[in-house]
PDB file of C-alpha atoms in Angstrom:
ATOM      1  CA  MET H  18      36.991 -11.127  -0.550  1.00 56.00           C
ATOM      2  CA  THR H  19      34.200 -11.075   2.025  1.00 67.00           C
ATOM      3  CA  ARG H  20      32.229  -7.848   2.190  1.00 82.00           C
ATOM      4  CA  THR H  21      30.354  -6.732   5.298  1.00 84.00           C
ATOM      5  CA  LEU H  22      27.970  -3.894   6.057  1.00 86.00           C
ATOM      6  CA  ASP H  23      29.209  -0.459   7.046  1.00 85.00           C
ATOM      7  CA  ALA H  24      28.236   1.070  10.393  1.00 87.00           C
ATOM      8  CA  ALA H  25      25.570   3.433   8.983  1.00 88.00           C
ATOM      9  CA  THR H  26      23.800   0.626   7.090  1.00 88.00           C
ATOM     10  CA  ILE H  27      23.934  -1.666  10.147  1.00 86.00           C
ATOM     11  CA  GLU H  28      22.312   1.026  12.297  1.00 88.00           C
ATOM     12  CA  ARG H  29      19.591   1.698   9.688  1.00 86.00           C
ATOM     13  CA  ILE H  30      18.695  -1.996   9.267  1.00 86.00           C
ATOM     14  CA  ASN H  31      18.721  -2.661  13.021  1.00 85.00           C
ATOM     15  CA  LYS H  32      16.320   0.248  13.606  1.00 85.00           C
ATOM     16  CA  GLN H  33      13.999  -0.995  10.864  1.00 82.00           C
ATOM     17  CA  LEU H  34      13.989  -4.543  12.238  1.00 83.00           C
ATOM     18  CA  LEU H  35      13.378  -3.214  15.762  1.00 82.00           C
ATOM     19  CA  ARG H  36      10.319  -1.328  14.487  1.00 79.00           C
ATOM     20  CA  ASN H  37       9.223  -4.564  12.833  1.00 76.00           C
ATOM     21  CA  ASN H  38       9.292  -6.263  16.263  1.00 73.00           C
ATOM     22  CA  TYR H  39       6.551  -3.871  17.356  1.00 75.00           C
ATOM     23  CA  THR H  40       4.451  -4.148  14.190  1.00 74.00           C
ATOM     24  CA  ASP H  41       2.008  -6.542  15.877  1.00 72.00           C
ATOM     25  CA  VAL H  42       1.604  -4.097  18.766  1.00 77.00           C
ATOM     26  CA  GLY H  43       0.658  -1.263  16.419  1.00 77.00           C
ATOM     27  CA  GLU H  44      -1.746  -3.464  14.470  1.00 76.00           C
ATOM     28  CA  VAL H  45      -3.464  -4.545  17.696  1.00 78.00           C
ATOM     29  CA  GLY H  46      -3.838  -0.899  18.767  1.00 80.00           C
ATOM     30  CA  VAL H  47      -5.365   0.127  15.434  1.00 79.00           C
ATOM     31  CA  VAL H  48      -7.688  -2.887  15.114  1.00 79.00           C
ATOM     32  CA  SER H  49      -8.910  -2.671  18.720  1.00 81.00           C
ATOM     33  CA  THR H  50      -9.612   1.060  18.315  1.00 81.00           C
ATOM     34  CA  ILE H  51     -11.519   0.582  15.036  1.00 80.00           C
ATOM     35  CA  VAL H  52     -13.627  -2.234  16.530  1.00 79.00           C
ATOM     36  CA  LEU H  53     -14.052  -0.736  20.001  1.00 81.00           C
ATOM     37  CA  ILE H  54     -15.397   2.702  19.040  1.00 83.00           C
ATOM     38  CA  PRO H  55     -18.468   1.434  17.080  1.00 80.00           C
ATOM     39  CA  CYS H  56     -19.170  -1.120  19.835  1.00 78.00           C
ATOM     40  CA  LEU H  57     -19.122   1.590  22.494  1.00 78.00           C
ATOM     41  CA  ILE H  58     -21.434   3.801  20.422  1.00 80.00           C
ATOM     42  CA  LEU H  59     -23.886   0.954  19.853  1.00 78.00           C
ATOM     43  CA  LEU H  60     -23.842   0.015  23.538  1.00 75.00           C
ATOM     44  CA  SER H  61     -24.594   3.597  24.544  1.00 75.00           C
ATOM     45  CA  LEU H  62     -27.592   3.671  22.165  1.00 75.00           C
ATOM     46  CA  MET H  63     -29.057   0.360  23.320  1.00 72.00           C
ATOM     47  CA  ASP H  64     -31.916   0.185  25.793  1.00 73.00           C
ATOM     48  CA  GLY H  65     -31.139  -1.099  29.267  1.00 71.00           C
ATOM     49  CA  PRO H  66     -29.962  -0.099  32.729  1.00 78.00           C
ATOM     50  CA  LEU H  67     -26.990   2.217  32.953  1.00 78.00           C
ATOM     51  CA  PHE H  68     -24.954  -0.034  35.266  1.00 77.00           C
ATOM     52  CA  ALA H  69     -25.168  -2.904  32.751  1.00 77.00           C
ATOM     53  CA  LYS H  70     -23.881  -0.640  29.952  1.00 78.00           C
ATOM     54  CA  VAL H  71     -21.011   0.555  32.161  1.00 82.00           C
ATOM     55  CA  ILE H  72     -20.038  -3.038  33.006  1.00 84.00           C
ATOM     56  CA  LEU H  73     -20.077  -4.091  29.338  1.00 83.00           C
ATOM     57  CA  ILE H  74     -18.085  -1.037  28.236  1.00 83.00           C
ATOM     58  CA  ALA H  75     -15.531  -1.603  31.013  1.00 86.00           C
ATOM     59  CA  PHE H  76     -15.221  -5.275  30.030  1.00 86.00           C
ATOM     60  CA  LEU H  77     -14.613  -4.454  26.347  1.00 84.00           C
ATOM     61  CA  CYS H  78     -12.020  -1.784  27.220  1.00 86.00           C
ATOM     62  CA  ALA H  79     -10.258  -4.181  29.620  1.00 88.00           C
ATOM     63  CA  LEU H  80     -10.236  -6.907  26.952  1.00 86.00           C
ATOM     64  CA  ALA H  81      -8.697  -4.582  24.346  1.00 85.00           C
ATOM     65  CA  GLY H  82      -6.170  -3.265  26.874  1.00 86.00           C
ATOM     66  CA  ALA H  83      -5.133  -6.785  27.925  1.00 87.00           C
ATOM     67  CA  TRP H  84      -4.682  -7.816  24.279  1.00 84.00           C
ATOM     68  CA  TYR H  85      -2.466  -4.777  23.690  1.00 83.00           C
ATOM     69  CA  LEU H  86      -0.369  -5.396  26.836  1.00 87.00           C
ATOM     70  CA  VAL H  87       0.177  -9.068  25.968  1.00 85.00           C
ATOM     71  CA  LYS H  88       1.398  -8.197  22.469  1.00 82.00           C
ATOM     72  CA  ARG H  89       3.677  -5.469  23.854  1.00 83.00           C
ATOM     73  CA  ALA H  90       5.163  -7.872  26.410  1.00 85.00           C
ATOM     74  CA  GLU H  91       5.816 -10.425  23.647  1.00 80.00           C
ATOM     75  CA  ALA H  92       7.572  -7.757  21.551  1.00 77.00           C
ATOM     76  CA  GLN H  93       9.772  -6.689  24.481  1.00 79.00           C
ATOM     77  CA  GLU H  94      10.836 -10.291  25.134  1.00 79.00           C
ATOM     78  CA  ARG H  95      12.177 -10.711  21.605  1.00 76.00           C
ATOM     79  CA  PRO H  96      15.950 -10.203  21.298  1.00 76.00           C
ATOM     80  CA  ALA H  97      17.108  -6.925  19.789  1.00 76.00           C
ATOM     81  CA  PRO H  98      18.123  -7.376  16.122  1.00 79.00           C
ATOM     82  CA  ASP H  99      21.794  -7.140  15.171  1.00 84.00           C
ATOM     83  CA  VAL H 100      23.020  -7.573  11.578  1.00 85.00           C
ATOM     84  CA  SER H 101      26.666  -6.640  12.228  1.00 85.00           C
ATOM     85  CA  GLY H 102      29.112  -9.135  10.754  1.00 84.00           C
ATOM     86  CA  LEU H 103      26.683 -10.519   8.150  1.00 88.00           C
ATOM     87  CA  GLU H 104      28.213 -11.216   4.745  1.00 90.00           C
ATOM     88  CA  VAL H 105      27.028  -9.091   1.802  1.00 91.00           C
ATOM     89  CA  GLN H 106      26.047 -11.105  -1.282  1.00 90.00           C
ATOM     90  CA  GLN H 107      25.247  -9.860  -4.781  1.00 91.00           C
ATOM     91  CA  LEU H 108      21.985 -11.239  -6.209  1.00 91.00           C
ATOM     92  CA  GLU H 109      20.800 -11.018  -9.800  1.00 88.00           C
ATOM     93  CA  GLY H 110      17.446 -11.944 -11.279  1.00 84.00           C
ATOM     94  CA  TYR H 111      13.739 -11.153 -11.403  1.00 84.00           C
ATOM     95  CA  PHE H 112      11.194 -10.469  -8.711  1.00 82.00           C
ATOM     96  CA  ASP H 113       8.658 -13.263  -8.520  1.00 78.00           C
ATOM     97  CA  TRP H 114       5.088 -13.002  -7.244  1.00 71.00           C
ATOM     98  CA  GLN H 115       3.624 -16.212  -5.837  1.00 70.00           C
ATOM     99  CA  LEU H 116       0.699 -17.384  -3.759  1.00 66.00           C
ATOM    100  CA  ALA H 117       1.677 -18.508  -0.242  1.00 64.00           C
ATOM    101  CA  ARG H 118      -0.105 -19.157   3.066  1.00 62.00           C
ATOM    102  CA  LEU H 119       0.276 -17.271   6.325  1.00 60.00           C
ATOM    103  CA  GLY H 120      -1.577 -18.607   9.364  1.00 56.00           C
ATOM    104  CA  GLY H 121      -3.839 -20.687   7.126  1.00 56.00           C
ATOM    105  CA  ARG H 122      -4.905 -17.762   4.933  1.00 59.00           C
ATOM    106  CA  PRO H 123      -3.615 -17.185   1.376  1.00 61.00           C
ATOM    107  CA  ILE H 124      -1.306 -14.230   0.724  1.00 65.00           C
ATOM    108  CA  PHE H 125       0.785 -13.078  -2.229  1.00 66.00           C
ATOM    109  CA  LYS H 126       4.507 -13.184  -1.459  1.00 72.00           C
ATOM    110  CA  TYR H 127       7.531 -11.839  -3.341  1.00 75.00           C
ATOM    111  CA  ASN H 128      10.750 -13.759  -3.964  1.00 81.00           C
ATOM    112  CA  PHE H 129      13.871 -12.676  -5.823  1.00 85.00           C
ATOM    113  CA  GLY H 130      14.254 -15.572  -8.207  1.00 81.00           C
ATOM    114  CA  PRO H 131      15.025 -18.649  -6.025  1.00 84.00           C
ATOM    115  CA  HIS H 132      15.869 -16.436  -3.034  1.00 87.00           C
ATOM    116  CA  HIS H 133      13.255 -15.902  -0.321  1.00 84.00           C
ATOM    117  CA  LEU H 134      12.914 -12.250   0.635  1.00 84.00           C
ATOM    118  CA  HIS H 135      12.715 -10.847   4.126  1.00 83.00           C
ATOM    119  CA  MET H 136       9.299  -9.304   4.805  1.00 78.00           C
ATOM    120  CA  GLU H 137      10.852  -5.805   5.010  1.00 78.00           C
ATOM    121  CA  THR H 138      12.089  -5.969   1.406  1.00 78.00           C
ATOM    122  CA  SER H 139       9.137  -6.827  -0.810  1.00 67.00           C
ATOM    123  CA  ALA H 140       9.152  -5.709  -4.422  1.00 65.00           C
ATOM    124  CA  ALA H 141       6.545  -3.064  -3.601  1.00 64.00           C
ATOM    125  CA  SER H 142       9.058  -1.315  -1.307  1.00 66.00           C
ATOM    126  CA  PHE H 143      11.414  -0.759  -4.263  1.00 69.00           C
ATOM    127  CA  PHE H 144       8.980   0.537  -6.853  1.00 63.00           C
ATOM    128  CA  HIS H 145       5.445   1.873  -6.932  1.00 58.00           C
ATOM    129  CA  GLY H 146       2.913   2.229  -9.701  1.00 53.00           C
ATOM    130  CA  ASP H 147       3.303  -0.014 -12.737  1.00 56.00           C
ATOM    131  CA  GLU H 148       3.916  -3.313 -10.946  1.00 59.00           C
ATOM    132  CA  GLN H 149       3.326  -5.391 -14.057  1.00 57.00           C
ATOM    133  CA  LEU H 150       6.117  -3.597 -15.917  1.00 60.00           C
ATOM    134  CA  LYS H 151       8.605  -3.708 -13.015  1.00 68.00           C
ATOM    135  CA  LEU H 152       8.127  -7.420 -12.325  1.00 71.00           C
ATOM    136  CA  ASN H 153       9.151  -8.215 -15.900  1.00 72.00           C
ATOM    137  CA  ARG H 154      12.578  -6.570 -15.584  1.00 79.00           C
ATOM    138  CA  ARG H 155      15.880  -7.975 -14.328  1.00 85.00           C
ATOM    139  CA  TYR H 156      17.763  -6.409 -11.423  1.00 87.00           C
ATOM    140  CA  ARG H 157      21.106  -6.616  -9.622  1.00 89.00           C
ATOM    141  CA  VAL H 158      21.279  -5.840  -5.906  1.00 89.00           C
ATOM    142  CA  ASP H 159      23.375  -6.520  -2.794  1.00 91.00           C
ATOM    143  CA  ALA H 160      21.720  -8.397   0.052  1.00 91.00           C
ATOM    144  CA  VAL H 161      22.286  -9.939   3.484  1.00 90.00           C
ATOM    145  CA  PHE H 162      20.519 -13.061   4.746  1.00 91.00           C
ATOM    146  CA  ILE H 163      18.628 -12.426   8.007  1.00 88.00           C
ATOM    147  CA  THR H 164      17.239 -15.253  10.142  1.00 85.00           C
ATOM    148  CA  GLY H 165      14.027 -14.225  11.887  1.00 78.00           C
ATOM    149  CA  ARG H 166      11.585 -15.857  14.280  1.00 73.00           C
ATOM    150  CA  SER H 167       9.320 -17.181  11.485  1.00 73.00           C
ATOM    151  CA  TRP H 168       9.491 -18.140   7.801  1.00 71.00           C
ATOM    152  CA  TYR H 169       8.158 -14.803   6.521  1.00 68.00           C
ATOM    153  CA  ASP H 170      10.637 -12.967   8.779  1.00 78.00           C
ATOM    154  CA  THR H 171      13.587 -14.957   7.378  1.00 84.00           C
ATOM    155  CA  GLY H 172      15.212 -14.246   4.042  1.00 86.00           C
ATOM    156  CA  TYR H 173      17.346 -11.832   2.048  1.00 90.00           C
ATOM    157  CA  TYR H 174      17.236  -8.173   3.014  1.00 89.00           C
ATOM    158  CA  LEU H 175      17.946  -6.169  -0.165  1.00 89.00           C
ATOM    159  CA  LEU H 176      20.081  -3.019   0.096  1.00 88.00           C
ATOM    160  CA  ARG H 177      18.361  -0.139  -1.694  1.00 82.00           C
ATOM    161  CA  GLU H 178      21.645   1.719  -2.189  1.00 83.00           C
ATOM    162  CA  THR H 179      22.849  -0.912  -4.687  1.00 87.00           C
ATOM    163  CA  PHE H 180      19.547  -1.606  -6.459  1.00 84.00           C
ATOM    164  CA  GLN H 181      19.914  -1.291 -10.259  1.00 85.00           C
ATOM    165  CA  GLU H 182      18.072  -2.442 -13.356  1.00 83.00           C
ATOM    166  CA  ILE H 183      19.738  -4.621 -16.016  1.00 84.00           C
ATOM    167  CA  THR H 184      18.547  -3.544 -19.443  1.00 77.00           C
ATOM    168  CA  ASP H 185      20.759  -5.870 -21.541  1.00 79.00           C
ATOM    169  CA  ASP H 186      19.549  -9.492 -21.778  1.00 79.00           C
ATOM    170  CA  SER H 187      22.085 -10.566 -24.406  1.00 82.00           C
ATOM    171  CA  ASP H 188      23.941 -12.699 -21.834  1.00 84.00           C
ATOM    172  CA  LEU H 189      20.921 -14.990 -21.413  1.00 83.00           C
ATOM    173  CA  SER H 190      20.795 -18.271 -23.302  1.00 87.00           C
ATOM    174  CA  ALA H 191      17.862 -19.261 -25.512  1.00 88.00           C
ATOM    175  CA  LYS H 192      16.609 -21.624 -22.778  1.00 88.00           C
ATOM    176  CA  GLU H 193      16.809 -18.877 -20.126  1.00 83.00           C
ATOM    177  CA  LYS H 194      14.973 -16.426 -22.388  1.00 84.00           C
ATOM    178  CA  GLY H 195      12.226 -19.028 -22.885  1.00 87.00           C
ATOM    179  CA  LEU H 196      11.888 -19.439 -19.105  1.00 83.00           C
ATOM    180  CA  VAL H 197      11.688 -15.653 -18.700  1.00 81.00           C
ATOM    181  CA  ALA H 198       8.961 -15.420 -21.370  1.00 84.00           C
ATOM    182  CA  ALA H 199       6.933 -18.194 -19.669  1.00 85.00           C
ATOM    183  CA  ARG H 200       7.331 -16.465 -16.310  1.00 79.00           C
ATOM    184  CA  GLU H 201       6.191 -13.123 -17.749  1.00 78.00           C
ATOM    185  CA  LYS H 202       3.103 -14.791 -19.254  1.00 81.00           C
ATOM    186  CA  ARG H 203       2.203 -16.326 -15.864  1.00 77.00           C
ATOM    187  CA  LEU H 204       2.732 -13.052 -13.990  1.00 72.00           C
ATOM    188  CA  ASN H 205       0.786 -11.043 -16.542  1.00 71.00           C
ATOM    189  CA  SER H 206      -2.205 -13.385 -16.307  1.00 74.00           C
ATOM    190  CA  MET H 207      -2.149 -13.163 -12.488  1.00 68.00           C
ATOM    191  CA  LEU H 208      -1.885  -9.365 -12.510  1.00 65.00           C
ATOM    192  CA  GLU H 209      -4.580  -8.959 -15.159  1.00 66.00           C
ATOM    193  CA  ALA H 210      -6.959 -11.040 -13.032  1.00 61.00           C
ATOM    194  CA  ARG H 211      -6.862  -8.493 -10.208  1.00 62.00           C
ATOM    195  CA  TYR H 212      -9.682  -6.018  -9.686  1.00 60.00           C
ATOM    196  CA  LYS H 213      -9.321  -3.003 -11.979  1.00 70.00           C
ATOM    197  CA  ARG H 214     -11.421   0.068 -12.617  1.00 76.00           C
ATOM    198  CA  LEU H 215     -11.396   3.072 -14.921  1.00 82.00           C
ATOM    199  CA  HIS H 216      -9.273   5.961 -13.595  1.00 85.00           C
ATOM    200  CA  ARG H 217      -9.482   9.527 -14.869  1.00 88.00           C
ATOM    201  CA  VAL H 218      -6.056  11.136 -15.169  1.00 90.00           C
ATOM    202  CA  TYR H 219      -5.831  14.888 -14.521  1.00 91.00           C
ATOM    203  CA  GLN H 220      -2.838  17.133 -15.143  1.00 90.00           C
ATOM    204  CA  LYS H 221      -1.836  20.660 -14.219  1.00 88.00           C
ATOM    205  CA  PRO H 222       0.000  22.911 -16.696  1.00 85.00           C
ATOM    206  CA  GLN H 223       3.054  22.534 -14.432  1.00 83.00           C
ATOM    207  CA  GLY H 224       2.959  18.746 -15.013  1.00 82.00           C
ATOM    208  CA  GLN H 225       1.536  17.516 -11.694  1.00 86.00           C
ATOM    209  CA  LEU H 226      -0.718  14.461 -12.092  1.00 88.00           C
ATOM    210  CA  GLU H 227      -3.768  13.182 -10.222  1.00 89.00           C
ATOM    211  CA  ALA H 228      -5.709   9.981 -10.923  1.00 89.00           C
ATOM    212  CA  ILE H 229      -9.216   9.341  -9.587  1.00 89.00           C
ATOM    213  CA  GLY H 230     -11.234   6.170 -10.080  1.00 85.00           C
ATOM    214  CA  ASP H 231     -14.844   5.938 -11.209  1.00 84.00           C
ATOM    215  CA  GLY H 232     -17.513   4.296  -9.079  1.00 82.00           C
ATOM    216  CA  ILE H 233     -17.677   3.661  -5.332  1.00 84.00           C
ATOM    217  CA  ASN H 234     -14.960   5.007  -3.043  1.00 85.00           C
ATOM    218  CA  PHE H 235     -14.553   2.347  -0.364  1.00 82.00           C
ATOM    219  CA  ALA H 236     -12.136   4.444   1.731  1.00 83.00           C
ATOM    220  CA  ALA H 237     -14.704   7.260   1.953  1.00 84.00           C
ATOM    221  CA  CYS H 238     -17.405   4.733   2.861  1.00 84.00           C
ATOM    222  CA  LEU H 239     -15.359   3.161   5.670  1.00 82.00           C
ATOM    223  CA  PHE H 240     -13.632   6.218   7.150  1.00 82.00           C
ATOM    224  CA  GLY H 241     -16.159   8.976   6.394  1.00 81.00           C
ATOM    225  CA  VAL H 242     -15.106  12.264   8.030  1.00 83.00           C
ATOM    226  CA  PHE H 243     -11.496  11.102   8.476  1.00 85.00           C
ATOM    227  CA  TRP H 244     -11.230  10.486   4.719  1.00 85.00           C
ATOM    228  CA  LEU H 245     -12.616  13.978   3.988  1.00 85.00           C
ATOM    229  CA  PHE H 246      -9.917  15.584   6.129  1.00 85.00           C
ATOM    230  CA  PHE H 247      -7.227  13.336   4.619  1.00 85.00           C
ATOM    231  CA  VAL H 248      -8.004  14.356   1.003  1.00 85.00           C
ATOM    232  CA  GLY H 249      -8.474  18.041   1.902  1.00 86.00           C
ATOM    233  CA  LEU H 250     -12.267  18.332   1.511  1.00 86.00           C
ATOM    234  CA  TYR H 251     -12.486  20.462   4.649  1.00 85.00           C
ATOM    235  CA  GLY H 252     -15.803  22.146   3.782  1.00 86.00           C
ATOM    236  CA  LEU H 253     -17.617  18.827   3.393  1.00 85.00           C
ATOM    237  CA  ALA H 254     -15.897  17.511   6.520  1.00 84.00           C
ATOM    238  CA  CYS H 255     -17.258  20.444   8.546  1.00 87.00           C
ATOM    239  CA  ILE H 256     -20.768  19.848   7.174  1.00 86.00           C
ATOM    240  CA  ALA H 257     -20.521  16.133   8.076  1.00 84.00           C
ATOM    241  CA  LEU H 258     -19.380  17.024  11.605  1.00 84.00           C
ATOM    242  CA  MET H 259     -22.293  19.441  11.982  1.00 84.00           C
ATOM    243  CA  VAL H 260     -24.720  16.703  10.919  1.00 82.00           C
ATOM    244  CA  LEU H 261     -23.205  14.299  13.443  1.00 79.00           C
ATOM    245  CA  GLY H 262     -23.356  16.991  16.124  1.00 81.00           C
ATOM    246  CA  VAL H 263     -27.064  17.598  15.508  1.00 81.00           C
ATOM    247  CA  ALA H 264     -27.697  13.831  15.551  1.00 77.00           C
ATOM    248  CA  LEU H 265     -25.783  13.538  18.838  1.00 76.00           C
ATOM    249  CA  PHE H 266     -27.874  16.293  20.446  1.00 77.00           C
ATOM    250  CA  ALA H 267     -31.011  14.482  19.242  1.00 74.00           C
ATOM    251  CA  VAL H 268     -29.823  11.321  20.982  1.00 69.00           C
ATOM    252  CA  ILE H 269     -29.141  13.256  24.199  1.00 71.00           C
ATOM    253  CA  ALA H 270     -32.642  14.731  24.040  1.00 70.00           C
ATOM    254  CA  ASP H 271     -34.249  11.364  23.308  1.00 71.00           C
ATOM    255  CA  PRO H 272     -32.054   8.400  24.379  1.00 67.00           C
ATOM    256  CA  ASP H 273     -34.369   5.958  22.598  1.00 66.00           C
ATOM    257  CA  SER H 274     -33.708   7.524  19.178  1.00 66.00           C
ATOM    258  CA  HIS H 275     -31.108   6.245  16.725  1.00 69.00           C
ATOM    259  CA  TRP H 276     -30.288   9.488  14.934  1.00 71.00           C
ATOM    260  CA  PHE H 277     -26.519   9.243  15.520  1.00 70.00           C
ATOM    261  CA  ALA H 278     -26.281   5.767  14.015  1.00 74.00           C
ATOM    262  CA  LEU H 279     -28.459   6.945  11.140  1.00 78.00           C
ATOM    263  CA  GLY H 280     -26.162   9.938  10.596  1.00 77.00           C
ATOM    264  CA  MET H 281     -23.058   7.710  10.526  1.00 78.00           C
ATOM    265  CA  LEU H 282     -24.723   5.351   8.047  1.00 82.00           C
ATOM    266  CA  SER H 283     -25.871   8.258   5.843  1.00 82.00           C
ATOM    267  CA  ILE H 284     -22.351   9.755   5.712  1.00 81.00           C
ATOM    268  CA  ALA H 285     -20.872   6.352   4.779  1.00 83.00           C
ATOM    269  CA  VAL H 286     -23.411   5.794   1.988  1.00 86.00           C
ATOM    270  CA  ILE H 287     -23.320   9.342   0.574  1.00 87.00           C
ATOM    271  CA  PHE H 288     -19.541   9.776   0.503  1.00 83.00           C
ATOM    272  CA  GLY H 289     -18.974   6.182  -0.559  1.00 84.00           C
ATOM    273  CA  ALA H 290     -21.162   6.806  -3.599  1.00 86.00           C
ATOM    274  CA  CYS H 291     -20.098  10.419  -4.296  1.00 87.00           C
ATOM    275  CA  GLY H 292     -16.562  10.561  -2.880  1.00 87.00           C
ATOM    276  CA  ASN H 293     -14.799  10.185  -6.226  1.00 88.00           C
ATOM    277  CA  LEU H 294     -17.107  12.784  -7.795  1.00 89.00           C
ATOM    278  CA  CYS H 295     -16.193  15.236  -5.009  1.00 89.00           C
ATOM    279  CA  ARG H 296     -12.497  14.564  -5.628  1.00 89.00           C
ATOM    280  CA  LYS H 297     -12.893  15.248  -9.352  1.00 90.00           C
ATOM    281  CA  MET H 298     -14.590  18.574  -8.647  1.00 90.00           C
ATOM    282  CA  GLN H 299     -11.815  19.401  -6.181  1.00 89.00           C
ATOM    283  CA  VAL H 300      -8.953  18.812  -8.641  1.00 89.00           C
ATOM    284  CA  ARG H 301     -10.738  20.799 -11.369  1.00 90.00           C
ATOM    285  CA  ARG H 302     -11.003  23.768  -8.999  1.00 89.00           C
ATOM    286  CA  LYS H 303      -7.235  23.503  -8.446  1.00 88.00           C
ATOM    287  CA  GLY H 304      -6.578  23.893 -12.174  1.00 88.00           C
ATOM    288  CA  PHE H 305      -6.243  20.268 -13.239  1.00 90.00           C
ATOM    289  CA  VAL H 306      -7.509  19.211 -16.663  1.00 89.00           C
ATOM    290  CA  GLU H 307      -8.571  15.674 -17.619  1.00 88.00           C
ATOM    291  CA  VAL H 308      -6.042  14.296 -20.107  1.00 88.00           C
ATOM    292  CA  ASP H 309      -6.747  10.551 -20.300  1.00 85.00           C
ATOM    293  CA  SER H 310      -8.751   7.576 -18.996  1.00 83.00           C
ATOM    294  CA  ILE H 311      -6.826   4.429 -18.020  1.00 81.00           C
ATOM    295  CA  VAL H 312      -7.951   1.085 -16.610  1.00 78.00           C
ATOM    296  CA  SER H 313      -5.705   0.143 -13.673  1.00 76.00           C
ATOM    297  CA  CYS H 314      -5.695  -1.295 -10.158  1.00 75.00           C
ATOM    298  CA  ASN H 315      -4.979   1.961  -8.324  1.00 77.00           C
ATOM    299  CA  PRO H 316      -4.265   5.668  -8.981  1.00 83.00           C
ATOM    300  CA  ASP H 317      -0.464   5.215  -8.819  1.00 80.00           C
ATOM    301  CA  GLU H 318      -0.528   2.616 -11.590  1.00 76.00           C
ATOM    302  CA  ALA H 319      -2.774   4.880 -13.686  1.00 81.00           C
ATOM    303  CA  LYS H 320      -0.330   7.798 -13.384  1.00 84.00           C
ATOM    304  CA  VAL H 321       2.691   5.638 -14.234  1.00 79.00           C
ATOM    305  CA  ALA H 322       0.854   4.112 -17.211  1.00 78.00           C
ATOM    306  CA  TYR H 323      -0.013   7.596 -18.481  1.00 84.00           C
ATOM    307  CA  LYS H 324       3.617   8.760 -18.180  1.00 83.00           C
ATOM    308  CA  ARG H 325       4.838   5.696 -20.054  1.00 77.00           C
ATOM    309  CA  LYS H 326       2.201   6.256 -22.735  1.00 79.00           C
ATOM    310  CA  ILE H 327       3.434   9.831 -23.268  1.00 82.00           C
ATOM    311  CA  GLU H 328       7.083   8.701 -23.369  1.00 76.00           C
ATOM    312  CA  GLU H 329       6.335   6.000 -25.947  1.00 72.00           C
ATOM    313  CA  ALA H 330       4.417   8.525 -28.063  1.00 73.00           C
ATOM    314  CA  GLN H 331       7.435  10.862 -27.998  1.00 72.00           C
ATOM    315  CA  TRP H 332       9.807   8.051 -28.950  1.00 66.00           C
ATOM    316  CA  HIS H 333       7.676   7.111 -31.966  1.00 58.00           C
ATOM    317  CA  ALA H 334       7.009  10.699 -33.050  1.00 57.00           C
ATOM    318  CA  PRO H 335       8.664  11.583 -36.403  1.00 59.00           C
ATOM    319  CA  VAL H 336      11.734  13.802 -36.181  1.00 51.00           C
ATOM    320  CA  HIS H 337      11.816  16.737 -38.635  1.00 53.00           C
ATOM    321  CA  ASN H 338      15.082  17.974 -40.048  1.00 54.00           C
ATOM    322  CA  PRO H 339      15.684  21.669 -40.819  1.00 54.00           C
ATOM    323  CA  GLU H 340      14.582  21.150 -44.459  1.00 54.00           C
ATOM    324  CA  GLY H 341      11.142  20.063 -43.213  1.00 53.00           C
ATOM    325  CA  ASN H 342      11.450  16.387 -44.176  1.00 56.00           C
ATOM    326  CA  SER H 343      10.456  13.863 -41.525  1.00 51.00           C
ATOM    327  CA  GLN H 344      12.919  11.094 -40.642  1.00 51.00           C
TER     328      GLN H 344
END
């Protein structure tokens, strides 16, 4: 019996694929804004006639605007996605993590066993945190095959509503179990080779967890004041804005000075070096207590690893019967 998608699922997938059509447009807007703002600031601080600066600024803005309009026109010309009538198939197997190439540059791509996945359904969209553990488990899930405009936009779209883990491997043959063990060894070596750092895990009495890495905070270095607002360090954000305001007034008073650029550089260096320390002080003020230190790739993995560590400790803890003898 052929199964097809219901109306609600068709509408949800079509909306998601339509948003995917405009992904390039959003990326162009973000990239052009990030690149354009520093260029405009540097141009305003450079020596030279005003009319030349205005012409250069206008040219850069026109270039960014034209790039955005071209990408938007390309997105509008693409046909609207429609997955109605597609056959639903049940897939079973393991997520696989392999090195591929996109536009000449290497990327890591997920497959579901021999099945190529659509870009909207990577393994990371189904689970977060302990990726190494999740990749070594078997799953069963319904899927539809979607043909896109490129190879990374073509593949199986997995339905989250039917996603389930298979905990019993007794149906696998000895040969299949050997292949699974070899695959796990390859994946583990690839995942272990990624950049990791020591994360401090903090916990509230209510059970809420926070994990903060040691060393340099690259997000704070790159985004400065925006990062301070994002993590809730509003006091430091106000101080940083005051420093930038004073530097801006200094530039207005003396156009040949470079105080604003110096202020931006100082904020990037200071919060890049001390951002994680500020976060640790912040969580302690909120009542968090340091409970463990775990080496992981990111804070989510550190929190999941800590939870699993606690669960395993509870499983192996001796059980005492009413007479006081441990079992």
